[in-house]
C-alpha cells in the first residue's frame, strides 16, 4: 500500500530524512517511533503530500506522491502533529467543509459527518465553536477530519498527545478498530502505545531507519542479556561480590530509580545482568547460604523503552565512530 | 467547483470572527463621513452645477483612500492565519488544487468587500430622493471602486501568502499600496524616459478616470490584468513550499 524508496528530504543545509526505505502492506498498523526531530513528521508529511521528497520515490496505493498528488490525497487521511482546526468555526461546519473538500458526494455528506462525529465521541459538542473546546476535544475534531470519507490509509502524527488517560485509551481503541480494515501509520514517542496498537514498529533516529520489525522480533533480537532484580537484607559489598561470582553474570548494579517504601529500610536492591540460562535459583541459593534475608528475585522483561534506548544508543555510537573516522 | 468549499469556509470565518462586521463598520463610518462632507462642499461651493466634477470625483477619491485603509486588514489573514494555526497543512493535504484554494479565498474576500461597498449605495440613493442627477457617473465610479478593490485584494492575498504573521502581512500590503499611490507624486524626478512607464503603473492614476465618470477599456484591462498578475504570483508563492520546505 505504501512504498518508500531511498527518500531524502533536505531543508537547506538540514538533512531531515536520509535515504529511508520501507514498505507497508494493506491493513497493517505501523508505529513510527523516534525521539523528537528524528524525521517522523517529515516522512509523514511527504506521504500526505504536504511537500514532495528532495529525492527518492514514495507512493501510496501505486500513486507517486510527487506526480499524482491528487490521487494520493484522495486515499489518505492525515492528522497533523500540530492540531490544526479553525477556532472560529463550530465543529459541524468545520466537518462540513472537510466533507466537501474531500469530495464526499452531496447525498452522503450528512450521514458521513454524523458517522465521524459518533466515532470520535463528539456528539455532545457538535454545535460548539472549536476554539471553546478543551484540548482533548479539539484533538478529536482533528482525528474526525482525518477519518472523513473513509480513507484507505490513515497517517496520524502523535494522535494521543495531550489527551487525558481515558481519552488515550478510547483513541487507541479507535485506531485499533480502524486498523482492522485499513492501513495506519502512527507516530508516537509513547512506547506503550506502540505495543498496544501496532503490528510493526519502524524506529527512526536522525533521519535514518534503525529497525523495522514486528515487536516480537525486536524483543528477541535485543534479548541477548537478561536481567534479574534482587532485593535482600545484608551488607551490600559482600552481596555484590557473591552475585558477581555466579556463572554467566556480567554486571551487578543498582537500579537507576527505586521507589522507597518504609519496609525497604535496610534492604539492598540490585540488578544482575547475565547471559545464558535462568539464574534465579542460583541467586536465591547463594543469598540464603550466606545467611542473608532474601526479599525478592524477579526476572525483568526488557521493555520497549529499553530496546528503544539501546537501539538509539547503538546508533549514536556508530555515528560517533563514523565521524571519528572522517 | 472545488473552490466553492474554500469560498464558503472563508465567508464563515469572516462573519464568524466579526472581522467583517468590524471592518464594515469603519468602512461605512468613514465613507459616510466623506460623503456627507463632500456633499456639504458641493452644496456650498459647487452651486449645484456639474455634480460629477464637484461631488462624485471627490467622493470616489475619498472612497479609494478608505479602501486602501480597510482592505489590507481584510486580506491580512487569508494565508497568514492558516500558516500560523497550521490549518494550511489540512488545505494542502486535502484533494484541493492550489488555484482552487486561491480563487476561493480571493472571491470570499472580494464578496465581503462588495457587500461593504453596496451598503454605501445608500448615500447616492438618499441624495437622489432630494436632488435628481444622472446615474451614469456614480455607477462608473463604483465600477472603478470594485476593480481597484479587486486589485488591492489580489495584492493583499499575495503578501499574506508570504508570511505567517498577520501584522507583517497588513503592514507590507500598506507599504505596497502606498508605493503604488505615491508613484505619481514626484514622477517628474524619475527622468523623462521612465516617467511614461511609472505613471502607467500607478493604480491610483488609473482610478481617476472612473471617479470622473469615464470608463476606459485600457483602465479596466489594467485592473483585471493586475489582479490576475498578483493571483499568479500567489500561486508561485504557494508552490515554493515544494522546494523550500514549510
Coordinates of C-alpha atoms in Angstrom, one line a residue:
Chain A
X1 CA 0.0 0.0 0.0
X2 CA 2.8 2.4 0.9
X3 CA 6.2 2.2 -0.7
X4 CA 9.1 4.4 0.3
X5 CA 12.3 4.0 -1.6
X6 CA 15.5 6.0 -0.8
X7 CA 13.6 9.0 0.2
X8 CA 15.7 12.1 1.3
X9 CA 14.3 15.4 2.4
X10 CA 16.5 18.4 2.9
X11 CA 15.6 21.8 4.2
X12 CA 18.5 23.9 3.1
X13 CA 21.6 22.6 4.9
X14 CA 19.5 20.4 7.3
X15 CA 19.1 16.8 6.3
X16 CA 15.7 15.8 7.9
X17 CA 15.3 12.4 6.3
X18 CA 18.2 10.4 4.9
X19 CA 17.7 7.8 2.3
X20 CA 14.9 5.9 4.1
X21 CA 13.1 2.9 2.6
X22 CA 10.2 0.9 3.9
X23 CA 7.0 -0.8 2.8
X24 CA 3.7 -1.0 4.5
X25 CA 1.2 -3.7 3.4
X26 CA -2.6 -3.1 3.2
X27 CA -4.2 -3.4 6.6
X28 CA -1.0 -3.1 8.6
X29 CA -0.8 -0.8 11.6
X30 CA 2.7 0.7 11.8
X31 CA 4.2 2.5 14.7
X32 CA 6.7 5.2 13.8
X33 CA 9.0 5.6 16.7
X34 CA 11.8 8.0 17.4
X35 CA 13.0 10.9 19.5
X36 CA 12.0 14.5 18.7
X37 CA 13.5 15.7 15.5
X38 CA 14.1 12.2 14.2
X39 CA 12.3 12.8 10.9
X40 CA 9.0 11.2 11.7
X41 CA 6.8 14.2 10.9
X42 CA 8.8 14.9 7.8
X43 CA 8.3 11.4 6.5
X44 CA 4.6 11.6 7.3
X45 CA 4.2 14.9 5.6
X46 CA 5.8 13.5 2.5
X47 CA 3.3 10.7 2.4
X48 CA 0.4 13.1 3.0
X49 CA 1.7 15.2 0.0
X50 CA 2.3 18.2 2.1
X51 CA 5.6 18.5 0.3
X52 CA 7.5 16.2 -2.1
X53 CA 10.7 14.5 -1.2
X54 CA 14.0 16.1 -2.3
X55 CA 15.0 12.8 -3.9
X56 CA 13.8 9.2 -3.9
X57 CA 10.4 7.8 -4.6
X58 CA 7.3 7.5 -2.3
X59 CA 4.0 6.1 -3.4
X60 CA 0.6 5.4 -1.8
X61 CA -1.7 2.9 -3.4
X62 CA 0.5 2.9 -6.5
X63 CA 0.3 6.7 -7.0
X64 CA 3.5 8.7 -6.7
X65 CA 3.3 11.5 -4.1
X66 CA 5.2 13.9 -6.2
X67 CA 3.5 13.4 -9.6
X68 CA 0.0 12.2 -8.8
X69 CA -0.6 14.1 -5.5
X70 CA -4.3 14.5 -6.1
X71 CA -4.9 10.7 -6.3
X72 CA -2.8 10.1 -3.2
X73 CA -4.7 12.8 -1.2
X74 CA -7.9 11.0 -2.0
X75 CA -6.6 7.9 -0.4
X76 CA -5.0 9.4 2.7
X77 CA -6.5 10.8 5.9
X78 CA -3.9 12.9 7.7
X79 CA -3.8 14.1 11.3
X80 CA -1.0 16.7 11.5
X81 CA 1.2 17.0 14.6
X82 CA 0.0 20.4 15.4
X83 CA -3.7 20.0 16.0
X84 CA -4.9 22.4 13.3
X85 CA -8.5 23.4 13.3
X86 CA -10.3 26.7 12.7
X87 CA -11.0 28.0 16.2
X88 CA -13.8 30.3 15.0
X89 CA -15.9 27.6 13.3
X90 CA -18.5 25.3 15.0
X91 CA -17.5 21.6 14.9
X92 CA -20.2 20.7 12.4
X93 CA -19.5 23.5 9.9
X94 CA -15.8 22.6 10.0
X95 CA -16.6 19.0 9.2
X96 CA -19.0 20.2 6.5
X97 CA -16.1 22.0 4.9
X98 CA -13.9 18.9 5.3
X99 CA -16.5 16.7 3.7
X100 CA -16.8 19.0 0.7
X101 CA -13.1 19.4 0.3
X102 CA -12.7 15.7 0.4
X103 CA -15.2 15.1 -2.3
X104 CA -17.8 13.3 -0.2
X105 CA -20.9 13.2 -2.6
X106 CA -23.6 15.7 -1.5
X107 CA -26.1 13.0 -0.8
X108 CA -23.8 11.2 1.6
X109 CA -22.4 14.2 3.3
X110 CA -24.8 14.5 6.2
X111 CA -24.5 10.8 7.0
X112 CA -20.8 10.8 6.8
X113 CA -20.5 13.8 9.1
X114 CA -22.7 12.1 11.7
X115 CA -20.6 8.9 11.4
X116 CA -17.3 10.7 12.1
X117 CA -18.9 12.7 14.9
X118 CA -20.1 9.5 16.5
X119 CA -16.9 7.5 16.1
X120 CA -14.9 10.3 17.7
X121 CA -17.3 10.9 20.5
X122 CA -18.1 14.5 19.5
X123 CA -22.0 14.3 19.7
X124 CA -22.1 16.5 22.8
X125 CA -20.1 19.3 21.3
X126 CA -21.0 19.2 17.6
X127 CA -22.6 22.6 17.6
X128 CA -20.0 24.3 19.8
X129 CA -17.3 26.6 18.4
X130 CA -14.0 24.7 18.2
X131 CA -12.0 27.4 19.9
X132 CA -14.1 27.0 23.0
X133 CA -13.5 23.2 23.3
X134 CA -10.9 21.6 25.6
X135 CA -7.7 20.3 24.1
X136 CA -8.9 16.7 24.1
X137 CA -12.0 17.6 22.1
X138 CA -10.0 19.7 19.6
X139 CA -7.8 16.7 19.2
X140 CA -10.8 14.5 18.4
X141 CA -12.0 17.1 15.9
X142 CA -8.6 16.7 14.3
X143 CA -9.0 13.0 14.2
X144 CA -12.6 13.3 12.9
X145 CA -11.4 15.3 9.9
X146 CA -8.8 12.6 9.1
X147 CA -11.5 9.9 9.2
X148 CA -13.8 11.8 6.8
X149 CA -14.6 9.9 3.6
X150 CA -13.2 6.6 5.0
X151 CA -9.6 6.9 3.7
X152 CA -7.8 3.7 2.9
X153 CA -4.6 5.0 4.6
X154 CA -4.5 6.9 7.8
X155 CA -1.4 8.9 8.8
X156 CA -1.6 10.0 12.4
X157 CA 1.1 12.2 13.7
X158 CA 1.1 11.8 17.5
X159 CA -2.6 11.4 17.9
X160 CA -2.8 10.9 21.6
X161 CA -0.5 13.7 22.8
X162 CA -2.3 16.0 25.3
X163 CA -5.3 13.7 25.9
X164 CA -6.3 12.5 29.3
X165 CA -5.7 8.8 30.1
X166 CA -9.3 7.8 29.4
X167 CA -9.3 9.5 26.1
X168 CA -6.0 8.0 25.2
X169 CA -7.5 4.5 25.7
X170 CA -10.5 5.5 23.6
X171 CA -8.4 6.8 20.7
X172 CA -6.2 3.8 20.8
X173 CA -9.2 1.6 20.6
X174 CA -10.5 3.6 17.7
X175 CA -7.2 3.3 15.9
X176 CA -7.1 -0.5 16.5
X177 CA -10.7 -0.8 15.1
X178 CA -9.7 1.3 12.1
X179 CA -6.6 -0.8 11.6
X180 CA -8.7 -3.8 11.1
X181 CA -9.8 -2.6 7.7
X182 CA -7.2 0.0 6.6
X183 CA -3.6 0.9 6.7
X184 CA -2.5 3.0 9.5
X185 CA 0.8 4.8 10.2
X186 CA 1.1 6.2 13.6
X187 CA 3.9 8.2 15.0
X188 CA 4.5 8.5 18.7
X189 CA 7.1 8.6 21.3
X190 CA 4.9 6.8 23.8
X191 CA 6.2 3.3 23.7
X192 CA 3.3 1.6 25.3
X193 CA 1.1 3.0 22.6
X194 CA 3.1 1.0 20.0
X195 CA 2.8 -2.2 21.9
X196 CA -0.9 -1.8 22.4
X197 CA -1.8 -0.8 18.9
X198 CA 0.8 -1.6 16.3
X199 CA 1.7 -4.8 14.3
X200 CA 5.1 -3.5 13.4
X201 CA 7.5 -0.7 14.5
X202 CA 9.8 1.4 12.5
X203 CA 12.3 3.1 14.6
X204 CA 13.9 6.2 13.2
X205 CA 16.6 8.4 14.5
X206 CA 18.4 11.3 12.9
X207 CA 16.7 10.8 9.7
X208 CA 17.6 7.1 9.4
X209 CA 15.7 3.9 10.0
X210 CA 17.2 1.8 12.7
X211 CA 14.8 -1.1 12.8
X212 CA 11.7 -2.1 11.0
X213 CA 10.4 -5.3 12.6
X214 CA 7.5 -6.8 14.5
X215 CA 7.6 -6.3 18.2
X216 CA 8.3 -10.0 18.9
X217 CA 11.3 -9.9 16.5
X218 CA 12.6 -6.8 18.1
X219 CA 12.3 -8.3 21.5
X220 CA 14.1 -11.5 20.5
X221 CA 16.9 -9.5 18.9
X222 CA 17.6 -7.5 21.9
X223 CA 17.3 -10.2 24.5
X224 CA 21.0 -11.2 24.4
X225 CA 21.4 -10.2 28.0
X226 CA 18.8 -10.8 30.6
X227 CA 18.2 -9.1 33.9
X228 CA 17.1 -10.3 37.3
X229 CA 16.2 -7.9 40.1
X230 CA 17.3 -9.0 43.6
X231 CA 16.3 -7.5 46.9
X232 CA 17.9 -8.8 50.0
X233 CA 18.9 -7.7 53.5
X234 CA 22.6 -7.9 54.0
X235 CA 25.9 -5.9 53.6
X236 CA 25.9 -4.5 50.1
X237 CA 29.6 -5.0 49.2
X238 CA 29.6 -8.7 50.1
X239 CA 26.2 -9.2 48.4
X240 CA 27.6 -7.8 45.2
X241 CA 30.7 -9.9 45.5
X242 CA 28.8 -13.1 45.9
X243 CA 26.4 -12.3 43.0
X244 CA 29.3 -11.3 40.7
X245 CA 30.9 -14.7 41.2
X246 CA 27.9 -16.7 39.9
X247 CA 28.4 -18.2 36.5
X248 CA 27.1 -16.1 33.5
X249 CA 26.8 -12.9 35.4
X250 CA 28.1 -9.9 33.6
X251 CA 27.4 -6.9 35.8
X252 CA 25.7 -6.2 39.1
X253 CA 24.5 -2.7 39.6
X254 CA 22.0 -0.6 41.5
X255 CA 18.7 0.2 39.7
X256 CA 18.6 3.7 38.4
X257 CA 15.3 4.5 40.0
X258 CA 14.0 3.0 43.1
X259 CA 10.8 3.8 44.9
X260 CA 11.4 3.9 48.7
X261 CA 8.9 2.3 50.9
X262 CA 9.2 2.2 54.8
X263 CA 9.6 -1.6 54.7
X264 CA 12.6 -1.3 52.4
X265 CA 14.8 0.2 55.1
X266 CA 17.9 -2.0 55.4
X267 CA 17.1 -3.8 52.1
X268 CA 19.5 -3.7 49.2
X269 CA 18.2 -3.7 45.6
X270 CA 20.5 -4.9 42.8
X271 CA 20.1 -5.7 39.1
X272 CA 22.0 -8.7 37.9
X273 CA 22.7 -8.8 34.1
X274 CA 23.6 -12.2 32.8
X275 CA 23.7 -14.4 29.7
X276 CA 22.7 -18.0 29.5
X277 CA 20.1 -20.0 31.4
X278 CA 17.8 -18.6 34.1
X279 CA 19.9 -17.6 37.0
X280 CA 17.2 -17.1 39.7
X281 CA 17.7 -20.4 41.5
X282 CA 21.5 -19.8 41.9
X283 CA 20.8 -16.3 43.1
X284 CA 18.4 -17.3 45.8
X285 CA 20.6 -20.2 47.0
X286 CA 23.7 -18.0 47.2
X287 CA 22.0 -15.4 49.3
X288 CA 20.4 -17.9 51.7
X289 CA 23.7 -19.9 52.1
X290 CA 25.3 -16.7 53.3
X291 CA 22.6 -16.3 56.0
X292 CA 21.1 -13.1 54.5
X293 CA 17.4 -12.5 54.1
X294 CA 16.1 -12.8 50.6
X295 CA 13.1 -10.4 49.9
X296 CA 12.7 -10.7 46.1
X297 CA 14.1 -12.3 43.0
X298 CA 12.4 -11.3 39.8
X299 CA 13.1 -11.6 36.1
X300 CA 12.8 -8.4 34.2
X301 CA 11.4 -8.5 30.7
X302 CA 13.1 -5.9 28.5
X303 CA 10.6 -3.2 28.0
X304 CA 10.1 -1.4 24.7
X305 CA 11.8 1.5 26.4
X306 CA 14.9 -0.4 27.0
X307 CA 15.0 -1.8 23.4
X308 CA 14.4 1.7 22.0
X309 CA 17.1 3.3 24.1
X310 CA 19.5 0.6 23.3
X311 CA 18.9 0.9 19.6
X312 CA 19.3 4.7 19.7
X313 CA 22.4 4.4 21.9
X314 CA 24.0 1.9 19.5
X315 CA 23.2 4.1 16.5
X316 CA 24.7 7.1 18.2
X317 CA 27.8 5.1 18.9
X318 CA 28.0 4.1 15.2
X319 CA 27.6 7.6 14.2
X320 CA 30.2 8.8 16.6
X321 CA 32.7 6.1 15.3
X322 CA 31.9 7.1 11.7
X323 CA 32.5 10.8 12.5
X324 CA 35.8 9.9 14.2
X325 CA 36.9 8.0 11.2
X326 CA 36.1 11.0 9.0
Chain B
X1 CA -16.3 23.7 -8.3
X2 CA -14.0 22.8 -5.5
X3 CA -13.1 26.5 -4.9
X4 CA -16.6 26.9 -3.6
X5 CA -16.0 25.0 -0.3
X6 CA -13.0 27.2 0.4
X7 CA -15.1 30.2 -0.5
X8 CA -17.9 29.2 1.9
X9 CA -15.4 28.4 4.7
X10 CA -13.7 31.8 4.3
X11 CA -17.0 33.6 4.5
X12 CA -17.9 31.6 7.6
X13 CA -14.6 32.7 9.1
X14 CA -15.1 36.3 8.1
X15 CA -18.5 36.5 9.6
X16 CA -17.9 34.1 12.5
X17 CA -14.9 36.1 13.8
X18 CA -16.5 39.5 13.4
X19 CA -13.7 40.8 11.3
X20 CA -16.1 41.5 8.5
X21 CA -18.5 43.4 10.9
X22 CA -15.8 45.4 12.5
X23 CA -14.2 46.5 9.2
X24 CA -17.6 47.1 7.6
X25 CA -18.5 49.4 10.4
X26 CA -15.4 51.5 10.0
X27 CA -15.7 51.4 6.2
X28 CA -19.2 52.8 6.4
X29 CA -18.4 55.4 9.1
X30 CA -15.5 56.8 7.1
X31 CA -17.2 56.7 3.7
X32 CA -20.4 58.1 5.2
X33 CA -18.4 61.0 6.8
X34 CA -16.7 61.7 3.5
X35 CA -19.9 61.6 1.5
X36 CA -21.5 64.0 4.0
X37 CA -18.6 66.5 3.9
X38 CA -18.2 66.2 0.2
X39 CA -21.9 66.9 -0.2
X40 CA -21.7 70.0 2.1
X41 CA -18.9 71.3 -0.1
X42 CA -20.9 70.6 -3.2
X43 CA -23.8 72.5 -1.6
X44 CA -21.6 75.5 -0.6
X45 CA -19.2 75.9 -3.5
X46 CA -20.4 73.6 -6.3
X47 CA -23.5 75.7 -6.8
X48 CA -25.4 72.5 -7.8
X49 CA -23.6 72.7 -11.2
X50 CA -21.6 69.8 -12.6
X51 CA -22.2 67.2 -9.9
X52 CA -19.6 64.8 -11.5
X53 CA -16.7 67.2 -11.0
X54 CA -17.7 68.8 -7.8
X55 CA -19.1 65.8 -5.9
X56 CA -18.5 62.3 -7.4
X57 CA -14.9 63.0 -8.2
X58 CA -14.2 63.9 -4.6
X59 CA -16.3 61.2 -3.1
X60 CA -14.8 58.4 -5.1
X61 CA -11.3 59.6 -4.4
X62 CA -12.1 59.5 -0.7
X63 CA -13.6 56.0 -1.0
X64 CA -10.4 55.0 -2.7
X65 CA -8.5 56.2 0.3
X66 CA -10.8 54.3 2.7
X67 CA -10.5 51.2 0.6
X68 CA -6.7 51.4 0.9
X69 CA -7.0 51.7 4.7
X70 CA -9.5 48.8 5.1
X71 CA -8.6 46.2 2.6
X72 CA -5.1 45.2 4.0
X73 CA -6.9 44.4 7.3
X74 CA -9.4 42.2 5.4
X75 CA -6.7 40.4 3.4
X76 CA -4.0 40.0 6.0
X77 CA -5.4 36.8 7.5
X78 CA -6.1 34.9 4.2
X79 CA -3.0 32.8 4.2
X80 CA -1.0 34.2 7.2
X81 CA -3.6 32.9 9.7
X82 CA -3.7 29.4 8.1
X83 CA 0.0 29.2 8.4
X84 CA 0.0 30.4 12.0
X85 CA -2.7 28.0 13.0
X86 CA -1.3 25.1 11.0
X87 CA -4.5 24.7 9.1
X88 CA -2.6 25.2 5.9
X89 CA -1.4 21.7 6.5
X90 CA -5.0 20.5 6.1
X91 CA -5.7 22.5 3.0
X92 CA -2.5 21.2 1.3
X93 CA -3.3 17.6 2.2
X94 CA -6.9 17.7 1.1
X95 CA -7.6 16.9 -2.6
X96 CA -7.7 20.6 -3.5
X97 CA -5.5 22.3 -6.1
X98 CA -3.6 25.5 -5.2
X99 CA -5.5 27.6 -7.8
X100 CA -8.8 26.4 -6.2
X101 CA -7.7 27.5 -2.8
X102 CA -6.5 30.9 -4.0
X103 CA -9.7 31.6 -6.0
X104 CA -11.9 30.5 -3.1
X105 CA -10.1 32.9 -0.8
X106 CA -9.9 35.7 -3.2
X107 CA -13.6 35.7 -4.1
X108 CA -14.7 35.3 -0.5
X109 CA -12.7 38.4 0.4
X110 CA -14.0 40.2 -2.6
X111 CA -17.6 39.4 -1.8
X112 CA -17.1 40.8 1.7
X113 CA -15.7 43.9 0.1
X114 CA -18.6 44.1 -2.4
X115 CA -21.1 43.9 0.4
X116 CA -19.4 46.7 2.2
X117 CA -19.4 48.9 -0.9
X118 CA -23.0 48.0 -1.7
X119 CA -24.0 49.4 1.6
X120 CA -22.6 52.8 0.6
X121 CA -25.2 52.8 -2.3
X122 CA -27.5 54.3 0.4
X123 CA -25.7 57.7 0.1
X124 CA -26.4 58.4 -3.6
X125 CA -29.9 56.9 -3.1
X126 CA -30.6 59.3 -0.3
X127 CA -29.3 62.2 -2.4
X128 CA -31.4 61.2 -5.4
X129 CA -34.5 61.4 -3.3
X130 CA -33.9 65.2 -2.8
X131 CA -31.9 66.1 -5.8
X132 CA -32.1 64.5 -9.2
X133 CA -28.9 63.6 -11.1
X134 CA -27.7 61.3 -13.8
X135 CA -26.7 57.8 -12.5
X136 CA -24.0 57.2 -15.2
X137 CA -21.1 58.8 -13.5
X138 CA -21.6 57.4 -10.0
X139 CA -22.0 53.9 -11.5
X140 CA -18.8 54.3 -13.4
X141 CA -17.2 55.4 -10.1
X142 CA -18.5 52.3 -8.4
X143 CA -17.2 50.1 -11.2
X144 CA -13.8 51.7 -10.5
X145 CA -14.1 51.0 -6.8
X146 CA -14.8 47.3 -7.4
X147 CA -11.9 47.0 -9.9
X148 CA -9.5 48.8 -7.6
X149 CA -10.6 46.7 -4.7
X150 CA -10.1 43.5 -6.6
X151 CA -6.5 44.5 -7.4
X152 CA -5.9 45.5 -3.8
X153 CA -7.3 42.2 -2.6
X154 CA -5.1 40.2 -5.0
X155 CA -2.1 42.2 -3.8
X156 CA -3.0 41.5 -0.2
X157 CA -3.6 37.8 -0.9
X158 CA -0.1 37.6 -2.4
X159 CA 1.5 39.3 0.6
X160 CA -0.5 37.2 3.1
X161 CA 0.9 34.1 1.4
X162 CA 4.5 35.2 2.1
X163 CA 4.3 35.4 5.9
X164 CA 2.7 33.7 8.8
X165 CA 2.4 37.0 10.8
X166 CA -0.8 38.9 10.1
X167 CA 0.7 42.2 11.3
X168 CA 3.6 41.8 8.9
X169 CA 1.1 40.9 6.2
X170 CA -1.1 44.0 6.7
X171 CA 1.9 46.4 7.1
X172 CA 3.6 45.1 3.9
X173 CA 0.3 45.4 2.0
X174 CA 0.1 49.0 3.2
X175 CA 3.6 49.5 2.0
X176 CA 3.0 48.2 -1.5
X177 CA -0.3 50.1 -1.9
X178 CA 1.1 53.3 -0.7
X179 CA 4.0 52.8 -3.0
X180 CA 1.6 52.5 -5.9
X181 CA -0.2 55.6 -4.7
X182 CA 3.0 57.7 -4.4
X183 CA 4.3 56.6 -7.8
X184 CA 2.8 59.6 -9.4
X185 CA 3.7 62.2 -6.8
X186 CA 7.2 63.1 -7.8
X187 CA 7.1 61.3 -11.1
X188 CA 9.0 64.1 -12.9
X189 CA 12.1 63.4 -10.9
X190 CA 12.5 59.8 -12.2
X191 CA 13.5 61.1 -15.6
X192 CA 11.8 61.7 -18.9
X193 CA 12.3 58.1 -20.2
X194 CA 10.8 56.4 -17.1
X195 CA 8.0 58.8 -16.3
X196 CA 5.8 57.3 -19.1
X197 CA 6.2 53.8 -17.7
X198 CA 5.9 54.7 -14.0
X199 CA 2.7 56.7 -14.4
X200 CA 1.1 53.8 -16.3
X201 CA 1.7 51.6 -13.2
X202 CA 0.1 53.9 -10.7
X203 CA -3.1 52.2 -9.6
X204 CA -4.4 55.5 -8.3
X205 CA -3.9 57.4 -11.5
X206 CA -5.9 54.6 -13.3
X207 CA -8.7 55.2 -10.9
X208 CA -9.0 58.9 -11.6
X209 CA -10.9 58.4 -14.8
X210 CA -13.5 56.2 -13.1
X211 CA -14.1 58.8 -10.4
X212 CA -14.8 61.4 -13.1
X213 CA -17.4 59.1 -14.6
X214 CA -15.2 57.8 -17.5
X215 CA -14.8 54.1 -18.2
X216 CA -11.8 53.5 -20.4
X217 CA -11.2 50.0 -21.7
X218 CA -7.4 50.2 -21.0
X219 CA -8.1 51.1 -17.4
X220 CA -10.5 48.2 -17.0
X221 CA -8.0 45.9 -18.6
X222 CA -5.2 47.2 -16.4
X223 CA -7.0 46.4 -13.2
X224 CA -8.1 43.0 -14.4
X225 CA -4.6 42.1 -15.5
X226 CA -3.1 43.5 -12.3
X227 CA -5.5 41.3 -10.3
X228 CA -4.6 38.3 -12.4
X229 CA -0.9 39.1 -12.1
X230 CA -1.0 39.2 -8.3
X231 CA -3.0 36.0 -8.1
X232 CA -0.5 34.2 -10.4
X233 CA 2.3 35.4 -8.1
X234 CA 0.4 34.0 -5.2
X235 CA 0.2 30.6 -6.9
X236 CA 4.0 30.8 -7.4
X237 CA 4.5 31.7 -3.7
X238 CA 2.4 28.7 -2.6
X239 CA 4.2 26.4 -4.9
X240 CA 7.5 27.4 -3.4
X241 CA 6.8 25.0 -0.5
X242 CA 7.7 22.2 -2.9
X243 CA 11.3 23.2 -2.9
X244 CA 11.5 25.3 0.3
X245 CA 10.1 23.1 3.0
X246 CA 7.4 24.6 5.1

